[in-house]
Short mmCIF file of C-alpha atoms in Angstrom, two decimals:
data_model
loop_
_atom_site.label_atom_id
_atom_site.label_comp_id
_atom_site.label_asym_id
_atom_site.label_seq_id
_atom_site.Cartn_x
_atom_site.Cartn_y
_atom_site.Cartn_z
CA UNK A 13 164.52 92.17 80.58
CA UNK A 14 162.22 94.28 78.66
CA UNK A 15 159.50 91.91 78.54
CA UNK A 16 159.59 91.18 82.13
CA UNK A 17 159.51 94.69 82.88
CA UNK A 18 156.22 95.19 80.65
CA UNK A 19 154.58 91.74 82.55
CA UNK A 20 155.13 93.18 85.66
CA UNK A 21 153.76 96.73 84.05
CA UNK A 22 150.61 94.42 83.32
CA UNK A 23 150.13 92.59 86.25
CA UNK A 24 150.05 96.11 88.35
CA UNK A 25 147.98 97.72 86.21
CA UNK A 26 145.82 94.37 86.48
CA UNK A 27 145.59 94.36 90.22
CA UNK A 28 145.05 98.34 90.33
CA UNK A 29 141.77 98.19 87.90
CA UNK A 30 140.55 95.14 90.02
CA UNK A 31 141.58 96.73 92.84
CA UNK A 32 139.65 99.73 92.39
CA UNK A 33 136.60 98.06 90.69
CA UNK A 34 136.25 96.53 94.22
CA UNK A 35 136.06 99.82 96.39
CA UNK A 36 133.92 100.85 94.03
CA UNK A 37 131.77 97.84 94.33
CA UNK A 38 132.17 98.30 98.38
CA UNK A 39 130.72 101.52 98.03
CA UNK A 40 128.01 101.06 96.18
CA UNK A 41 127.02 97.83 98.03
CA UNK A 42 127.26 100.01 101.39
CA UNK A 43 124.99 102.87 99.58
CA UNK A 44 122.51 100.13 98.83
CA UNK A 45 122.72 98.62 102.48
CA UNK A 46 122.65 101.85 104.13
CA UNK A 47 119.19 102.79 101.83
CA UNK A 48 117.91 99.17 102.76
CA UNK A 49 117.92 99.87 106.64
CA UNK A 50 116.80 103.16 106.10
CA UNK A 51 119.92 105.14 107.34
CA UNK A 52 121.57 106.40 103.81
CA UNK A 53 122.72 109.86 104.10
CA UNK A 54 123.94 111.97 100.81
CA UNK A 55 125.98 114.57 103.99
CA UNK A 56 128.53 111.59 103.48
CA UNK A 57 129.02 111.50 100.02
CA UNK A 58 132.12 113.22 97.81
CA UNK A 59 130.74 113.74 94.57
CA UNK A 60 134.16 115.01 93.01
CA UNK A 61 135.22 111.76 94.32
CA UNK A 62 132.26 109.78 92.75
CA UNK A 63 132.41 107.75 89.46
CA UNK A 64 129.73 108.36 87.03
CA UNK A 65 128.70 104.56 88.01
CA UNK A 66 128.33 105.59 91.53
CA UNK A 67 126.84 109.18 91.22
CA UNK A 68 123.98 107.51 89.08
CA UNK A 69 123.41 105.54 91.82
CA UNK A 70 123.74 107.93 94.60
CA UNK A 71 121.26 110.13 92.45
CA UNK A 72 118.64 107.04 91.93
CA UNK A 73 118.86 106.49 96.20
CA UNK A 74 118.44 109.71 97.16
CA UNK A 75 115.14 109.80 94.48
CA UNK A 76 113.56 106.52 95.79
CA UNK A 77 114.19 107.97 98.74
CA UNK A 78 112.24 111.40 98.37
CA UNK A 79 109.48 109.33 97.06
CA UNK A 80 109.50 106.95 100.28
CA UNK A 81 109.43 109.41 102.38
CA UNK A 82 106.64 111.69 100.41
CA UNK A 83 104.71 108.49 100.37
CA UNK A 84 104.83 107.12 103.72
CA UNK A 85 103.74 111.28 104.62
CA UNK A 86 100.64 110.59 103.02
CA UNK A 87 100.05 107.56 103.88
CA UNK A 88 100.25 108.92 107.60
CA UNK A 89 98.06 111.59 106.87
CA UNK A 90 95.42 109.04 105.36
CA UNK A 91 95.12 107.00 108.32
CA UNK A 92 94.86 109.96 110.63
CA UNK A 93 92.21 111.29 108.70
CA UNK A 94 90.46 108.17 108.48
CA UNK A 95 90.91 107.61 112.01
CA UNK A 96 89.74 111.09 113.00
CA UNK A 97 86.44 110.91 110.97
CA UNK A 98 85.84 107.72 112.38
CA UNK A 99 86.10 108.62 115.72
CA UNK A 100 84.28 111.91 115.30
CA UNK A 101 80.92 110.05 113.71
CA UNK A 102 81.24 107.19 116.01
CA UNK A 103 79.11 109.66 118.27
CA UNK A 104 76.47 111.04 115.58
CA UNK A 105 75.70 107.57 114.52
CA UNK A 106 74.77 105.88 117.88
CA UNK A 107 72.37 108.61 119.21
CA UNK A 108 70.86 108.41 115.66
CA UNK A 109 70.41 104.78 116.42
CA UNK A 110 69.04 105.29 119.56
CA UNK A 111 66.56 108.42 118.97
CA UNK A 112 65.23 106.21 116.44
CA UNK A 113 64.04 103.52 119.10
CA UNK A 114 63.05 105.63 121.09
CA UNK A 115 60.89 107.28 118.36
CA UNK A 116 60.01 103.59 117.51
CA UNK A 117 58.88 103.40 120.85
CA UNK A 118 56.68 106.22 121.16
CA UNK A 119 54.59 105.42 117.54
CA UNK A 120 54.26 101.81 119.18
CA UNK A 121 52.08 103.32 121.80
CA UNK A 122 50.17 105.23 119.48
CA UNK A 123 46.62 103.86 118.37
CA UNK A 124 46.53 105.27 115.00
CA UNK A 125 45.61 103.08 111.60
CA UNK A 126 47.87 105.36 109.80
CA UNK A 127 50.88 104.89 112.29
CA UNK A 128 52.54 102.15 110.79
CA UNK A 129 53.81 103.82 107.62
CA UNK A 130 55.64 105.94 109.79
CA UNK A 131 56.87 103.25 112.19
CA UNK A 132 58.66 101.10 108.55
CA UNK A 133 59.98 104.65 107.91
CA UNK A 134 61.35 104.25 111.66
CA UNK A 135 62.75 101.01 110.67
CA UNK A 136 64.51 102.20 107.49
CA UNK A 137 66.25 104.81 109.31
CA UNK A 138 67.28 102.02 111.97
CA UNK A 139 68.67 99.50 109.79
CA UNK A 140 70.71 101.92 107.58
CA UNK A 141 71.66 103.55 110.81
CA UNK A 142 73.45 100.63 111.61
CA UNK A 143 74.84 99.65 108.32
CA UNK A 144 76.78 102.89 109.05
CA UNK A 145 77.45 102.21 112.54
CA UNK A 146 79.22 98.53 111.28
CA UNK A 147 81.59 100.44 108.72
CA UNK A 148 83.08 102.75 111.39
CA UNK A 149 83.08 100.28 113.93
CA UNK A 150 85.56 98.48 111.46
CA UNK A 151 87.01 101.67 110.02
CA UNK A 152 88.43 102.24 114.00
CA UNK A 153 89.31 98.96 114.23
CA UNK A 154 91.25 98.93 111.34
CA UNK A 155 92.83 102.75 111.97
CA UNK A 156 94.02 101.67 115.59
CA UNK A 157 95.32 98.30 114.30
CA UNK A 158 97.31 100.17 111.57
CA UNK A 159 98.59 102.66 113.75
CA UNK A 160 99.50 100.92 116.38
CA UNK A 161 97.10 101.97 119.06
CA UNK A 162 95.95 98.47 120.09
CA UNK A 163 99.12 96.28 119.82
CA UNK A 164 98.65 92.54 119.50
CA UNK A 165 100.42 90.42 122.25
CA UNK A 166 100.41 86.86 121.62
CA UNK A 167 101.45 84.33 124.28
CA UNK A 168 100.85 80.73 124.48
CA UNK A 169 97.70 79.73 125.60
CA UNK A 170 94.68 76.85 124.43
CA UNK A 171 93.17 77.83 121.49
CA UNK A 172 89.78 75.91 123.26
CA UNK A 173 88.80 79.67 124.82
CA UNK A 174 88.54 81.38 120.63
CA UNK A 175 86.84 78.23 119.76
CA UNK A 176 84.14 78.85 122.67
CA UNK A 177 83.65 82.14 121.44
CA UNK A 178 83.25 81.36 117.60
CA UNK A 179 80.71 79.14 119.18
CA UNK A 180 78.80 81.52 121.49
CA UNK A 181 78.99 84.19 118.85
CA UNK A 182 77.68 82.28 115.59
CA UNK A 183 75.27 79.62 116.80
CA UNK A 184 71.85 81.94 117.15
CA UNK A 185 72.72 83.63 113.39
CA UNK A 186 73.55 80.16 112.19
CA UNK A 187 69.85 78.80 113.03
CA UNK A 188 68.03 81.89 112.03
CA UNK A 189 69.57 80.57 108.33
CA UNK A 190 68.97 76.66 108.96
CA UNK A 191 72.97 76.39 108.85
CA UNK A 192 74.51 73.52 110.07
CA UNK A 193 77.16 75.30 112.44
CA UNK A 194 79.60 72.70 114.40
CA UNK A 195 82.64 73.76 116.41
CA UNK A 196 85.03 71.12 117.48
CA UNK A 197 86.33 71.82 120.38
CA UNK A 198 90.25 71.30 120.64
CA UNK A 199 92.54 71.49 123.90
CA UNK A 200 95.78 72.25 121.75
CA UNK A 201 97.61 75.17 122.66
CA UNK A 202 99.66 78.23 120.46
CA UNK A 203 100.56 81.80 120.21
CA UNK A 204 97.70 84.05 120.22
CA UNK A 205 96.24 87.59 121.62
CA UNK A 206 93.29 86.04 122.07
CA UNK A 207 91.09 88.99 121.73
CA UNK A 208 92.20 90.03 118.34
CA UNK A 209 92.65 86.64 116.92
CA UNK A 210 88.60 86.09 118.26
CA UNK A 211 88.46 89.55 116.06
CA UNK A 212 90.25 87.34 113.30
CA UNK A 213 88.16 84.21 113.46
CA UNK A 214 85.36 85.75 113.87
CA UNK A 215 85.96 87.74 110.57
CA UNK A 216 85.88 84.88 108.64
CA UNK A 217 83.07 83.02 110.50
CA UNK A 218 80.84 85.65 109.95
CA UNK A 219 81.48 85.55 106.36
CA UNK A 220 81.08 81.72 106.37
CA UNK A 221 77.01 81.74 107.68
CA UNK A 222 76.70 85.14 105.69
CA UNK A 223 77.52 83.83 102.19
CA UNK A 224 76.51 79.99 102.56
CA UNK A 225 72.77 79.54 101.75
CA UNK A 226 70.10 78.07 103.84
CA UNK A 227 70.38 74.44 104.40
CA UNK A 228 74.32 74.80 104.24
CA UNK A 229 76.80 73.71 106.57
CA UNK A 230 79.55 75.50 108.44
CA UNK A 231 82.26 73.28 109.84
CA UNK A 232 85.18 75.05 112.46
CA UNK A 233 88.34 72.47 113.43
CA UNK A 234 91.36 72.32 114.53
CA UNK A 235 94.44 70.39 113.33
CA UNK A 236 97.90 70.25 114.81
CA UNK A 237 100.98 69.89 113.37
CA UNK A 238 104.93 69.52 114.58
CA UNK A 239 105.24 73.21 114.69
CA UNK A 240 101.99 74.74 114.05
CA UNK A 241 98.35 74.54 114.98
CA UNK A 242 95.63 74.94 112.01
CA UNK A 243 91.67 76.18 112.58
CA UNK A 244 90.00 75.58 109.65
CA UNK A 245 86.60 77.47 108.96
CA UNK A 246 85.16 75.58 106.09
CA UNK A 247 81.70 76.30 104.54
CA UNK A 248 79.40 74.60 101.87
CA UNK A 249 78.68 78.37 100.59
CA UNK A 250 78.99 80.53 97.16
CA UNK A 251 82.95 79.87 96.97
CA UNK A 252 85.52 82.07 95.66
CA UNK A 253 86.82 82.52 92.23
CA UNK A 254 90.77 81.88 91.46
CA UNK A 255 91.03 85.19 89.83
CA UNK A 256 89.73 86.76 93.19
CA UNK A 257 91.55 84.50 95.51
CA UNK A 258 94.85 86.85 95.94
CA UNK A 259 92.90 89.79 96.12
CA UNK A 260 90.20 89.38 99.12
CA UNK A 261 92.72 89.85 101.99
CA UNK A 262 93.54 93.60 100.39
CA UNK A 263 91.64 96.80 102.05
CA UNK A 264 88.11 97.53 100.81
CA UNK A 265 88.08 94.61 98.00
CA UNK A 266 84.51 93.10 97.29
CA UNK A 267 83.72 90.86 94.75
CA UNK A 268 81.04 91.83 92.47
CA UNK A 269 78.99 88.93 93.61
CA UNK A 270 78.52 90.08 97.29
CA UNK A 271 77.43 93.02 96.76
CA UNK A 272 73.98 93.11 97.78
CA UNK A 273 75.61 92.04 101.85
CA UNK A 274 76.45 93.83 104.39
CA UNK A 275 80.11 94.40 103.89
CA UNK A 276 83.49 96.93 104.25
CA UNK A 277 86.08 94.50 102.34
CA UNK A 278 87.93 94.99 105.58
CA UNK A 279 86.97 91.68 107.99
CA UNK A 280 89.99 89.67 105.92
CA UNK A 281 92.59 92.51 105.44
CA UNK A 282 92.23 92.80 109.88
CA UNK A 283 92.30 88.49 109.91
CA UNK A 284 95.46 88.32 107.95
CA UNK A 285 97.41 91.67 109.64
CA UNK A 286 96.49 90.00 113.15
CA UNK A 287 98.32 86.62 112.00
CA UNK A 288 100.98 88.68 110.83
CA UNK A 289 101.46 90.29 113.48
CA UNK A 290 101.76 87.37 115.70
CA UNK A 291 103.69 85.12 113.57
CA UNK A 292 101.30 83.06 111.87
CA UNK A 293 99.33 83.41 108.69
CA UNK A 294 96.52 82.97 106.65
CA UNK A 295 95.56 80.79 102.93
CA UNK A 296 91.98 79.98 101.07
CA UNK A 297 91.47 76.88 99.49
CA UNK A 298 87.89 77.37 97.56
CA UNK A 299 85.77 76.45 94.45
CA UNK A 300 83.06 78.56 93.16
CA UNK A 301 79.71 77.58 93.67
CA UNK A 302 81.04 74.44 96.08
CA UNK A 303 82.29 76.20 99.32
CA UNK A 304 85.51 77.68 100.94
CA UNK A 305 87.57 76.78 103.65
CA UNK A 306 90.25 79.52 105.56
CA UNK A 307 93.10 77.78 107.09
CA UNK A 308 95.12 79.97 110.39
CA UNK A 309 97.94 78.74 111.41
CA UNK A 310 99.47 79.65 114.52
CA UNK A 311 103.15 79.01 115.77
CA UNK A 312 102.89 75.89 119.18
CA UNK A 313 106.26 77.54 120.41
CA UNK A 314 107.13 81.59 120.82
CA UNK A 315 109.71 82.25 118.61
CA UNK A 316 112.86 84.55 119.54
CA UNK A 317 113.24 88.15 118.55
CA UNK A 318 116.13 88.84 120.08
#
């Protein structure tokens, strides 16, 4: 009788340990959801009623937390600032550009063997003029992307219309280098905005004739699959180490060896948050010193949000 007492004794305390090592689990798993979507709030918590298990992890949420929330402050306070300075020299930097042809101008018409020191000085002042104009240009494109001021709206459409573009856009810069610059055209049709994914190919076109040498080729295609459609910008140019290969879609990254070009690190970074943003996305397949080719895929079929 004893013994069957002291089972049963067993079994209950059994089934109350298990019992309560599963509210506690329950808890802690709804502390850890309720941090996840972003709506954890220490108001609700007991902490006379909290193991030492539990209040260790209430502390650590409520931390991470802080720290989210200081961080995602100053990363708000970043792009605002970068934003406003961009906006505010916008200005400044296009009437420098044009006072400076108009001073070009006025030395043109002056009949002076001396004069054309002062019109390469002109120059100078021109071309770094708009070196400066091309960085905020990008800065504000970047800023408004970021923030959400220009919103990308895919819908589906022929991808023929970003392919005319590329086209339009590339093939006088492409001669001036002797590049061999082909666009196939393509009838398929995806989910694009096609202004910003233009801003996207574009991006990565203009790199393509900027880094492949004279006498190179640059090659744009399209392939379609079952559920996506790929354009392909591939180039016989300087190629991209491995090592570097993971970090040139990242803000501001140059490599060392493109230095001496006209350049923000930014034109990738935009490319790959535009195919983000409408579903698709972005990979590199290159080999230093033998070319590169950038592969965007976009979804054929809108997908549901809902």
């Amino acid at each position: 009788m004893v013994s069957i007492i002291l089972c049963f004794a067993c079994i209950g305390i059994i089934v109350y340990f298990v019992k309560r090592e599963r509210k506690m689990a329950n808890r802690m798993q709804d502390m850890l959801d309720k941090a996840v979507l972003g709506v954890f709030e220490d108001k609700h918590l007991d902490e006379s009623k909290l193991s030492l298990l539990e209040n260790t992890m209430w502390r650590y949420i409520c931390d991470n937390r802080l720290v989210y929330m200081e961080l995602s402050d100053e990363k708000e306070q970043m792009q605002k600032l970068v934003s406003d300075i961009s906006h505010q020299a916008v200005t400044p930097v296009s009437n420098i550009i044009l006072y400076s042809q108009l001073l070009e101008e006025e030395l043109l018409s002056i009949e002076r063997p001396d004069i054309k020191e002062a019109v390469e000085s002109v120059h100078a002042i021109m071309e770094q003029a708009g070196k400066m104009d091309f960085f905020l240009q990008m800065l504000v494109k970047l800023s408004r992307l970021e923030n959400g001021i220009i919103s990308v709206k895919p819908v589906k459409q022929s991808i023929s219309s970003v392919l005319q573009a590329l086209g339009q856009q590339y093939k006088l810069k492409a001669k001036q280098k002797n590049i061999e610059f082909q666009v196939e055209n393509s009838e398929e049709t995806a989910v694009f905005d096609r202004k910003w994914t233009i801003e996207a190919a574009a991006n990565i076109v203009d790199n393509a004739v900027k880094y492949t040498p004279e006498g190179g080729t640059v090659h744009v295609s399209v392939i379609p699959y079952s559920m996506f459609i790929r354009l392909d910008v591939s180039d016989s140019g300087i190629g991209i180490k491995e090592a570097e290969q993971g970090e040139i879609f990242t803000r501001f990254y140059r490599s060392g060896v493109v230095h001496g070009e006209q350049g923000a690190g930014i034109g990738l970074y935009i490319a790959r948050e535009v195919m983000r943003a409408q579903d698709g996305y972005i990979k590199v397949i290159s080999e230093e010193g033998k070319g590169s080719t950038f592969s965007l895929f976009f979804l054929k079929h809108e997908l549901s949000h809902k």
